[in-house]
Amino acid sequence: MCSHLAFLTTLVLVASVQAGPRAYPRQACTAAATTAASASAATATSTTPLHSAARAAGKLYFGSATDNPELTDQPYVAILSQSSMFGQITPGNSMKWDATEPERGVFTFAAGDVIADLAASNGQLLRGHNCVWYNQLPSWVSSGGFDNATLTEIVATHCGTVVGHYAGQTYSWDIINEPFNDDGTWRSDVFYNTMGESFVPVALNAARAADPKTKLYINDYNIEGTGAKSTAMVNLVKSLKAQGVPIDGIGIQCHLIVGEVPSTLKENFEQFTALGVEIAITELDIRMTLPSTTALLAQQQADYETVISTCTEVEGCIGVTVWDYTDKYSWIPSTFPGQGAACPWDANLVTKPAYDGIVQGFESC
Ligand SMILES: *[C@@H]1O[C@H](CO)[C@@H](O)[C@H](O)[C@H]1NC(C)=O
């Protein structure tokens, strides 16, 4: 797998498809060589199921986000429910605050329960997502004008009730979502502005009390490589651990751009796991400016491989979740106009070269 010939092939290939600021020097034993076989194709050649590939690489799962409206699409659900393909699912929206506590003290779990029940019936792990986030927050929270003591009670009740409802059903939970600005300062939102940093321990302690077994995560984007935001995450986790606040994992979202995978992924993943927490790639997709071309799809394949092989190489990286598996239900086109094609399956549920990149990433040594 790591032959000299394969490495030479890799160098030639990387040189020929180099399209952006990526293409940092690869280790000889990352398995990019097979990229050559399908670099000119628009579809994948591998049929190795992705969760099986993750397990063979020593990881806990390969999974996908999903969302309730998609579950009427039977061909979509048939693939999602293949337990050798996806060993884990995450609800895209139905466990968020606006879905679970739309009015103070009124909890609604019907939609979240559909996802939890699907995971259980498929034998898949469930990641809960999420307890405390500035977005998709009902106005009774964001505009309630609560004082510190009252909002503290509201946060503790929300996290305790939601995590408690799913106690025993989740592998992990994104308790805190996106707390930082890109420069590493705290995001200005109702939680930070009212409670200061204390919203983090309040939520984590309430979650731990409600479900002592689920792994408690802080999840964010633009913490893939090193930089100010990743440093802020390191400092937060150190501070929580020093205070005895429960924290088990860092979720690295990985909403990336084709040709722009940071060159410091591995260094950064290792500085996180050195804190004594696990890490997971929680929302992976790699978008491009449309239309997709053969060259862009080949670069995307290489980029998926880079991300997955980094998780493979870092022991404390326990699993990978894509932010839905198909372009049919990707959040990208509506959020980033003119961009898309970010997922490993196309909008017709056909696997793309990115799929081969994922398999190759799990097979890297
Ligand atoms: C909110 O109250 C907590 C104690 O519960 C305290 O640690 C924190 O400093 C207070 N934050 C603000 C912004 O007043």
Short mmCIF file of C-alpha atoms and ligand atoms in Angstrom, two decimals:
data_model
loop_
_atom_site.label_atom_id
_atom_site.label_comp_id
_atom_site.label_asym_id
_atom_site.label_seq_id
_atom_site.Cartn_x
_atom_site.Cartn_y
_atom_site.Cartn_z
CA MET A 1 0.00 0.00 0.00
CA CYS A 2 2.84 2.39 0.79
CA SER A 3 5.14 1.39 -2.02
CA HIS A 4 7.68 3.70 -3.53
CA LEU A 5 5.87 3.42 -6.85
CA ALA A 6 2.58 4.47 -5.28
CA PHE A 7 4.25 7.49 -3.72
CA LEU A 8 5.72 8.57 -7.06
CA THR A 9 2.32 8.20 -8.67
CA THR A 10 0.89 10.36 -5.92
CA LEU A 11 3.43 13.09 -6.50
CA VAL A 12 2.73 13.15 -10.21
CA LEU A 13 -0.99 13.21 -9.61
CA VAL A 14 -0.90 15.91 -6.95
CA ALA A 15 1.23 18.04 -9.23
CA SER A 16 -1.16 17.58 -12.11
CA VAL A 17 -4.39 18.34 -10.25
CA GLN A 18 -3.02 21.06 -8.03
CA ALA A 19 -5.67 23.75 -8.16
CA GLY A 20 -5.43 25.82 -5.04
CA PRO A 21 -3.52 26.49 -1.86
CA ARG A 22 -3.75 22.83 -0.76
CA ALA A 23 -1.27 20.18 -1.87
CA TYR A 24 0.97 20.26 1.19
CA PRO A 25 3.66 17.56 1.28
CA ARG A 26 1.98 14.24 1.94
CA GLN A 27 3.42 11.45 3.95
CA ALA A 28 4.60 8.54 1.89
CA CYS A 29 2.04 6.24 3.45
CA THR A 30 -1.17 8.10 2.78
CA ALA A 31 -2.93 6.13 0.10
CA ALA A 32 -3.66 8.65 -2.62
CA ALA A 33 -2.32 6.55 -5.45
CA THR A 34 -5.64 5.06 -6.49
CA THR A 35 -6.90 8.54 -7.22
CA ALA A 36 -5.32 8.06 -10.61
CA ALA A 37 -7.79 5.32 -11.52
CA SER A 38 -10.84 7.53 -11.25
CA ALA A 39 -9.52 11.06 -11.59
CA SER A 40 -11.28 11.50 -14.88
CA ALA A 41 -14.55 9.88 -13.86
CA ALA A 42 -17.58 11.62 -12.40
CA THR A 43 -18.61 8.61 -10.36
CA ALA A 44 -16.92 6.50 -7.70
CA THR A 45 -15.31 3.15 -8.44
CA SER A 46 -15.17 1.78 -4.87
CA THR A 47 -18.14 -0.08 -3.40
CA THR A 48 -16.59 -0.58 0.04
CA PRO A 49 -19.23 0.54 2.58
CA LEU A 50 -18.01 3.59 4.48
CA HIS A 51 -18.85 2.55 8.04
CA SER A 52 -17.15 -0.79 7.40
CA ALA A 53 -14.10 1.09 6.13
CA ALA A 54 -14.11 3.29 9.25
CA ARG A 55 -14.35 0.25 11.53
CA ALA A 56 -11.48 -1.46 9.68
CA ALA A 57 -9.43 1.70 10.33
CA GLY A 58 -10.13 1.41 14.07
CA LYS A 59 -12.72 4.18 14.16
CA LEU A 60 -16.05 4.00 15.97
CA TYR A 61 -18.25 5.13 13.12
CA PHE A 62 -18.81 6.79 9.78
CA GLY A 63 -22.13 8.61 9.84
CA SER A 64 -24.41 11.18 8.26
CA ALA A 65 -26.64 13.99 9.33
CA THR A 66 -30.24 13.63 8.26
CA ASP A 67 -33.44 15.60 8.68
CA ASN A 68 -37.08 14.75 9.16
CA PRO A 69 -38.47 16.08 5.84
CA GLU A 70 -36.06 13.79 3.93
CA LEU A 71 -37.41 10.66 5.52
CA THR A 72 -40.32 10.46 3.08
CA ASP A 73 -37.75 9.83 0.29
CA GLN A 74 -37.55 6.06 0.26
CA PRO A 75 -34.45 5.61 -1.93
CA TYR A 76 -32.67 8.15 0.30
CA VAL A 77 -33.73 6.35 3.48
CA ALA A 78 -32.73 2.97 2.03
CA ILE A 79 -29.11 4.13 1.69
CA LEU A 80 -29.13 6.01 5.01
CA SER A 81 -30.34 2.87 6.76
CA GLN A 82 -27.55 0.59 5.47
CA SER A 83 -25.71 -0.01 8.72
CA SER A 84 -22.48 -1.00 6.95
CA MET A 85 -22.57 2.35 5.16
CA PHE A 86 -23.61 4.59 8.08
CA GLY A 87 -22.96 3.55 11.65
CA GLN A 88 -24.17 6.83 13.11
CA ILE A 89 -26.71 9.56 12.40
CA THR A 90 -27.17 13.15 13.61
CA PRO A 91 -30.48 15.05 13.47
CA GLY A 92 -29.85 18.14 11.34
CA ASN A 93 -32.53 20.25 13.02
CA SER A 94 -35.02 18.41 15.16
CA MET A 95 -33.14 18.45 18.48
CA LYS A 96 -32.29 22.17 18.31
CA TRP A 97 -33.77 24.65 20.80
CA ASP A 98 -36.48 26.02 18.47
CA ALA A 99 -37.66 22.45 17.84
CA THR A 100 -37.47 21.14 21.40
CA GLU A 101 -38.54 24.09 23.61
CA PRO A 102 -40.46 26.53 21.39
CA GLU A 103 -42.07 28.10 24.47
CA ARG A 104 -40.57 28.30 27.91
CA GLY A 105 -41.16 25.02 29.69
CA VAL A 106 -43.01 23.47 26.73
CA PHE A 107 -40.93 20.61 25.37
CA THR A 108 -41.64 18.87 22.06
CA PHE A 109 -39.71 15.75 21.16
CA ALA A 110 -41.81 14.12 18.44
CA ALA A 111 -39.50 15.03 15.52
CA GLY A 112 -36.30 14.30 17.44
CA ASP A 113 -37.76 10.98 18.53
CA VAL A 114 -38.26 9.99 14.86
CA ILE A 115 -34.51 10.35 14.27
CA ALA A 116 -33.62 8.60 17.54
CA ASP A 117 -35.97 5.73 16.69
CA LEU A 118 -34.52 5.44 13.17
CA ALA A 119 -31.00 5.17 14.61
CA ALA A 120 -32.14 2.55 17.09
CA SER A 121 -33.97 0.46 14.50
CA ASN A 122 -30.97 0.64 12.14
CA GLY A 123 -28.51 -0.21 14.93
CA GLN A 124 -26.76 3.15 14.46
CA LEU A 125 -25.17 5.42 17.04
CA LEU A 126 -26.86 8.77 17.63
CA ARG A 127 -25.16 12.14 18.11
CA GLY A 128 -27.42 14.67 19.82
CA HIS A 129 -27.30 18.14 18.25
CA ASN A 130 -27.46 20.65 19.97
CA CYS A 131 -28.25 22.24 23.36
CA VAL A 132 -26.85 25.79 23.40
CA TRP A 133 -26.44 27.71 20.14
CA TYR A 134 -27.01 31.33 19.19
CA ASN A 135 -28.92 30.31 16.04
CA GLN A 136 -32.31 28.61 15.60
CA LEU A 137 -33.08 29.97 19.02
CA PRO A 138 -36.67 30.94 19.82
CA SER A 139 -37.18 34.65 20.42
CA TRP A 140 -38.46 33.96 23.93
CA VAL A 141 -34.81 33.08 24.73
CA SER A 142 -32.91 35.52 22.51
CA SER A 143 -35.16 38.52 23.23
CA GLY A 144 -36.45 37.60 26.66
CA GLY A 145 -34.42 40.19 28.55
CA PHE A 146 -33.61 37.68 31.29
CA ASP A 147 -31.04 38.42 33.97
CA ASN A 148 -28.07 36.16 34.61
CA ALA A 149 -29.73 34.06 37.31
CA THR A 150 -32.88 33.50 35.26
CA LEU A 151 -31.06 32.62 32.04
CA THR A 152 -28.82 30.27 34.02
CA GLU A 153 -31.93 28.45 35.18
CA ILE A 154 -33.33 28.41 31.62
CA VAL A 155 -30.11 26.96 30.14
CA ALA A 156 -29.80 24.32 32.86
CA THR A 157 -33.45 23.31 32.46
CA HIS A 158 -33.21 23.17 28.67
CA CYS A 159 -30.04 21.07 28.53
CA GLY A 160 -31.07 18.87 31.43
CA THR A 161 -34.51 18.17 29.97
CA VAL A 162 -33.42 17.57 26.37
CA VAL A 163 -30.38 15.45 27.20
CA GLY A 164 -32.40 13.68 29.87
CA HIS A 165 -35.16 12.85 27.39
CA TYR A 166 -32.62 11.03 25.22
CA ALA A 167 -30.65 9.54 28.12
CA GLY A 168 -29.27 6.16 27.15
CA GLN A 169 -30.03 6.73 23.45
CA THR A 170 -27.10 8.91 22.38
CA TYR A 171 -23.42 8.20 22.00
CA SER A 172 -22.55 11.89 22.28
CA TRP A 173 -24.07 15.38 22.36
CA ASP A 174 -23.01 18.75 21.00
CA ILE A 175 -23.82 20.59 24.23
CA ILE A 176 -22.19 23.86 23.17
CA ASN A 177 -22.32 24.82 19.49
CA GLU A 178 -20.22 27.54 17.86
CA PRO A 179 -19.22 29.61 20.93
CA PHE A 180 -16.39 31.54 19.27
CA ASN A 181 -15.85 34.19 16.62
CA ASP A 182 -13.24 33.40 13.98
CA ASP A 183 -10.67 35.57 15.80
CA GLY A 184 -11.03 33.42 18.91
CA THR A 185 -13.05 35.91 20.95
CA TRP A 186 -16.37 34.86 22.45
CA ARG A 187 -19.36 35.21 20.20
CA SER A 188 -21.65 38.02 21.27
CA ASP A 189 -24.99 36.30 21.87
CA VAL A 190 -27.66 36.23 24.54
CA PHE A 191 -25.83 33.52 26.49
CA TYR A 192 -22.39 35.15 26.61
CA ASN A 193 -23.77 38.67 26.95
CA THR A 194 -25.95 37.70 29.92
CA MET A 195 -24.01 34.93 31.65
CA GLY A 196 -20.41 35.49 30.57
CA GLU A 197 -18.42 32.30 30.09
CA SER A 198 -20.53 30.61 32.77
CA PHE A 199 -23.06 29.42 30.19
CA VAL A 200 -20.59 26.71 29.18
CA PRO A 201 -20.20 24.98 32.58
CA VAL A 202 -23.89 25.50 33.38
CA ALA A 203 -24.89 23.60 30.22
CA LEU A 204 -22.24 20.89 30.56
CA ASN A 205 -23.03 20.22 34.23
CA ALA A 206 -26.76 20.01 33.52
CA ALA A 207 -26.14 17.59 30.64
CA ARG A 208 -23.88 15.36 32.70
CA ALA A 209 -26.44 15.21 35.50
CA ALA A 210 -29.17 14.29 33.00
CA ASP A 211 -27.20 11.53 31.27
CA PRO A 212 -23.98 10.46 32.99
CA LYS A 213 -22.91 8.30 30.03
CA THR A 214 -23.28 10.38 26.90
CA LYS A 215 -20.10 12.11 25.71
CA LEU A 216 -20.30 15.87 26.07
CA TYR A 217 -18.88 17.88 23.16
CA ILE A 218 -18.21 21.47 22.20
CA ASN A 219 -18.63 21.79 18.43
CA ASP A 220 -17.40 24.55 16.12
CA TYR A 221 -16.31 25.44 12.57
CA ASN A 222 -13.06 26.96 11.36
CA ILE A 223 -11.19 24.95 13.99
CA GLU A 224 -9.88 22.44 11.44
CA GLY A 225 -6.34 23.83 11.25
CA THR A 226 -4.33 25.75 13.83
CA GLY A 227 -5.12 29.42 14.42
CA ALA A 228 -6.74 31.83 16.84
CA LYS A 229 -10.08 30.01 16.96
CA SER A 230 -8.47 26.62 17.60
CA THR A 231 -6.29 28.19 20.31
CA ALA A 232 -9.44 29.57 21.95
CA MET A 233 -10.92 26.06 21.95
CA VAL A 234 -7.74 24.63 23.50
CA ASN A 235 -7.82 27.28 26.22
CA LEU A 236 -11.51 26.71 26.93
CA VAL A 237 -11.10 22.94 27.28
CA LYS A 238 -8.05 23.41 29.53
CA SER A 239 -9.99 25.84 31.69
CA LEU A 240 -13.00 23.53 31.96
CA LYS A 241 -10.82 20.59 32.92
CA ALA A 242 -9.00 22.71 35.53
CA GLN A 243 -12.38 23.60 37.04
CA GLY A 244 -13.57 20.00 37.05
CA VAL A 245 -16.33 20.73 34.51
CA PRO A 246 -17.26 17.63 32.47
CA ILE A 247 -16.04 17.79 28.86
CA ASP A 248 -15.39 14.71 26.73
CA GLY A 249 -14.91 15.84 23.17
CA ILE A 250 -14.31 18.55 20.61
CA GLY A 251 -16.44 18.44 17.47
CA ILE A 252 -14.63 19.71 14.39
CA GLN A 253 -17.32 20.58 11.87
CA CYS A 254 -15.19 20.54 8.69
CA HIS A 255 -17.36 22.59 6.35
CA LEU A 256 -14.51 22.96 3.87
CA ILE A 257 -13.89 24.35 0.38
CA VAL A 258 -12.41 22.32 -2.47
CA GLY A 259 -8.71 23.08 -2.81
CA GLU A 260 -8.54 24.82 0.56
CA VAL A 261 -8.03 22.10 3.15
CA PRO A 262 -5.78 23.63 5.84
CA SER A 263 -2.23 22.26 5.89
CA THR A 264 -2.20 22.03 9.70
CA LEU A 265 -5.06 19.55 10.19
CA LYS A 266 -2.97 16.86 11.83
CA GLU A 267 -1.05 19.23 14.07
CA ASN A 268 -4.33 20.75 15.19
CA PHE A 269 -6.12 17.42 15.73
CA GLU A 270 -3.16 16.34 17.86
CA GLN A 271 -3.18 19.49 19.99
CA PHE A 272 -6.85 18.78 20.73
CA THR A 273 -6.41 15.11 21.64
CA ALA A 274 -3.39 16.05 23.80
CA LEU A 275 -5.91 17.80 26.09
CA GLY A 276 -7.29 14.39 27.08
CA VAL A 277 -10.52 14.65 25.08
CA GLU A 278 -11.64 12.74 22.02
CA ILE A 279 -12.36 14.51 18.77
CA ALA A 280 -14.79 13.81 15.96
CA ILE A 281 -15.38 15.27 12.53
CA THR A 282 -19.00 16.22 12.95
CA GLU A 283 -20.32 18.03 9.84
CA LEU A 284 -18.01 17.26 6.93
CA ASP A 285 -18.71 18.60 3.47
CA ILE A 286 -16.38 20.11 0.87
CA ARG A 287 -18.08 22.62 -1.38
CA MET A 288 -17.11 24.04 -4.75
CA THR A 289 -18.18 26.89 -6.99
CA LEU A 290 -20.67 25.43 -9.47
CA PRO A 291 -20.77 23.99 -12.02
CA SER A 292 -18.81 20.95 -10.85
CA THR A 293 -16.16 19.82 -13.32
CA THR A 294 -14.09 16.67 -13.61
CA ALA A 295 -11.10 18.58 -12.25
CA LEU A 296 -13.05 19.94 -9.28
CA LEU A 297 -14.45 16.48 -8.50
CA ALA A 298 -10.91 15.05 -8.60
CA GLN A 299 -9.64 17.76 -6.26
CA GLN A 300 -12.64 17.12 -4.01
CA GLN A 301 -11.74 13.43 -3.91
CA ALA A 302 -8.19 14.31 -2.86
CA ASP A 303 -9.53 16.72 -0.23
CA TYR A 304 -11.91 14.14 1.26
CA GLU A 305 -9.01 11.72 1.39
CA THR A 306 -6.82 14.27 3.18
CA VAL A 307 -9.44 14.91 5.86
CA ILE A 308 -10.31 11.25 6.40
CA SER A 309 -6.68 10.08 6.41
CA THR A 310 -5.89 12.68 9.06
CA CYS A 311 -8.65 11.26 11.27
CA THR A 312 -7.33 7.77 10.52
CA GLU A 313 -3.82 8.78 11.61
CA VAL A 314 -4.88 10.51 14.85
CA GLU A 315 -5.91 7.90 17.38
CA GLY A 316 -8.22 10.16 19.37
CA CYS A 317 -10.27 11.04 16.28
CA ILE A 318 -13.10 8.59 16.88
CA GLY A 319 -15.44 9.08 13.94
CA VAL A 320 -16.61 11.10 10.97
CA THR A 321 -20.06 12.47 10.12
CA VAL A 322 -20.94 14.06 6.78
CA TRP A 323 -23.50 16.88 6.83
CA ASP A 324 -25.88 14.76 4.88
CA TYR A 325 -24.53 12.28 2.42
CA THR A 326 -26.14 13.57 -0.78
CA ASP A 327 -26.13 16.84 -2.70
CA LYS A 328 -29.90 16.38 -2.90
CA TYR A 329 -30.23 17.51 0.72
CA SER A 330 -27.10 19.57 1.26
CA TRP A 331 -27.47 22.88 3.13
CA ILE A 332 -24.77 24.49 0.96
CA PRO A 333 -26.63 25.86 -2.10
CA SER A 334 -29.14 27.80 0.01
CA THR A 335 -26.47 29.15 2.38
CA PHE A 336 -23.67 29.84 -0.12
CA PRO A 337 -25.34 30.87 -3.41
CA GLY A 338 -23.46 29.59 -6.46
CA GLN A 339 -21.74 26.84 -4.48
CA GLY A 340 -22.63 23.21 -3.93
CA ALA A 341 -21.80 19.63 -4.93
CA ALA A 342 -20.24 19.29 -1.47
CA CYS A 343 -21.31 15.76 -0.54
CA PRO A 344 -20.00 12.27 -1.50
CA TRP A 345 -23.25 11.27 -3.26
CA ASP A 346 -24.68 13.42 -6.05
CA ALA A 347 -28.29 14.63 -6.21
CA ASN A 348 -29.30 11.38 -7.95
CA LEU A 349 -27.91 9.34 -5.03
CA VAL A 350 -24.95 8.17 -7.14
CA THR A 351 -21.53 8.02 -5.45
CA LYS A 352 -18.97 10.59 -6.62
CA PRO A 353 -15.15 10.39 -6.73
CA ALA A 354 -15.27 11.88 -3.20
CA TYR A 355 -16.58 8.48 -2.06
CA ASP A 356 -13.35 6.85 -3.26
CA GLY A 357 -11.41 9.55 -1.40
CA ILE A 358 -13.17 8.59 1.84
CA VAL A 359 -12.43 4.89 1.36
CA GLN A 360 -8.79 5.68 0.52
CA GLY A 361 -8.54 7.92 3.58
CA PHE A 362 -9.65 5.11 5.89
CA GLU A 363 -7.22 2.74 4.15
CA SER A 364 -4.22 5.06 4.66
CA CYS A 365 -1.66 3.70 7.09
C1 LIG B 1 -23.41 35.16 35.99
O1 LIG B 1 -23.49 34.42 37.20
C2 LIG B 1 -22.42 33.53 37.41
C3 LIG B 1 -22.69 32.76 38.70
O2 LIG B 1 -23.82 31.96 38.51
C4 LIG B 1 -21.12 34.29 37.49
O3 LIG B 1 -20.06 33.37 37.60
C5 LIG B 1 -20.93 35.11 36.24
O4 LIG B 1 -19.77 35.91 36.35
C6 LIG B 1 -22.13 35.99 35.99
N1 LIG B 1 -21.95 36.62 34.69
C7 LIG B 1 -22.25 37.88 34.44
C8 LIG B 1 -21.95 38.37 33.07
O5 LIG B 1 -22.76 38.59 35.27
#
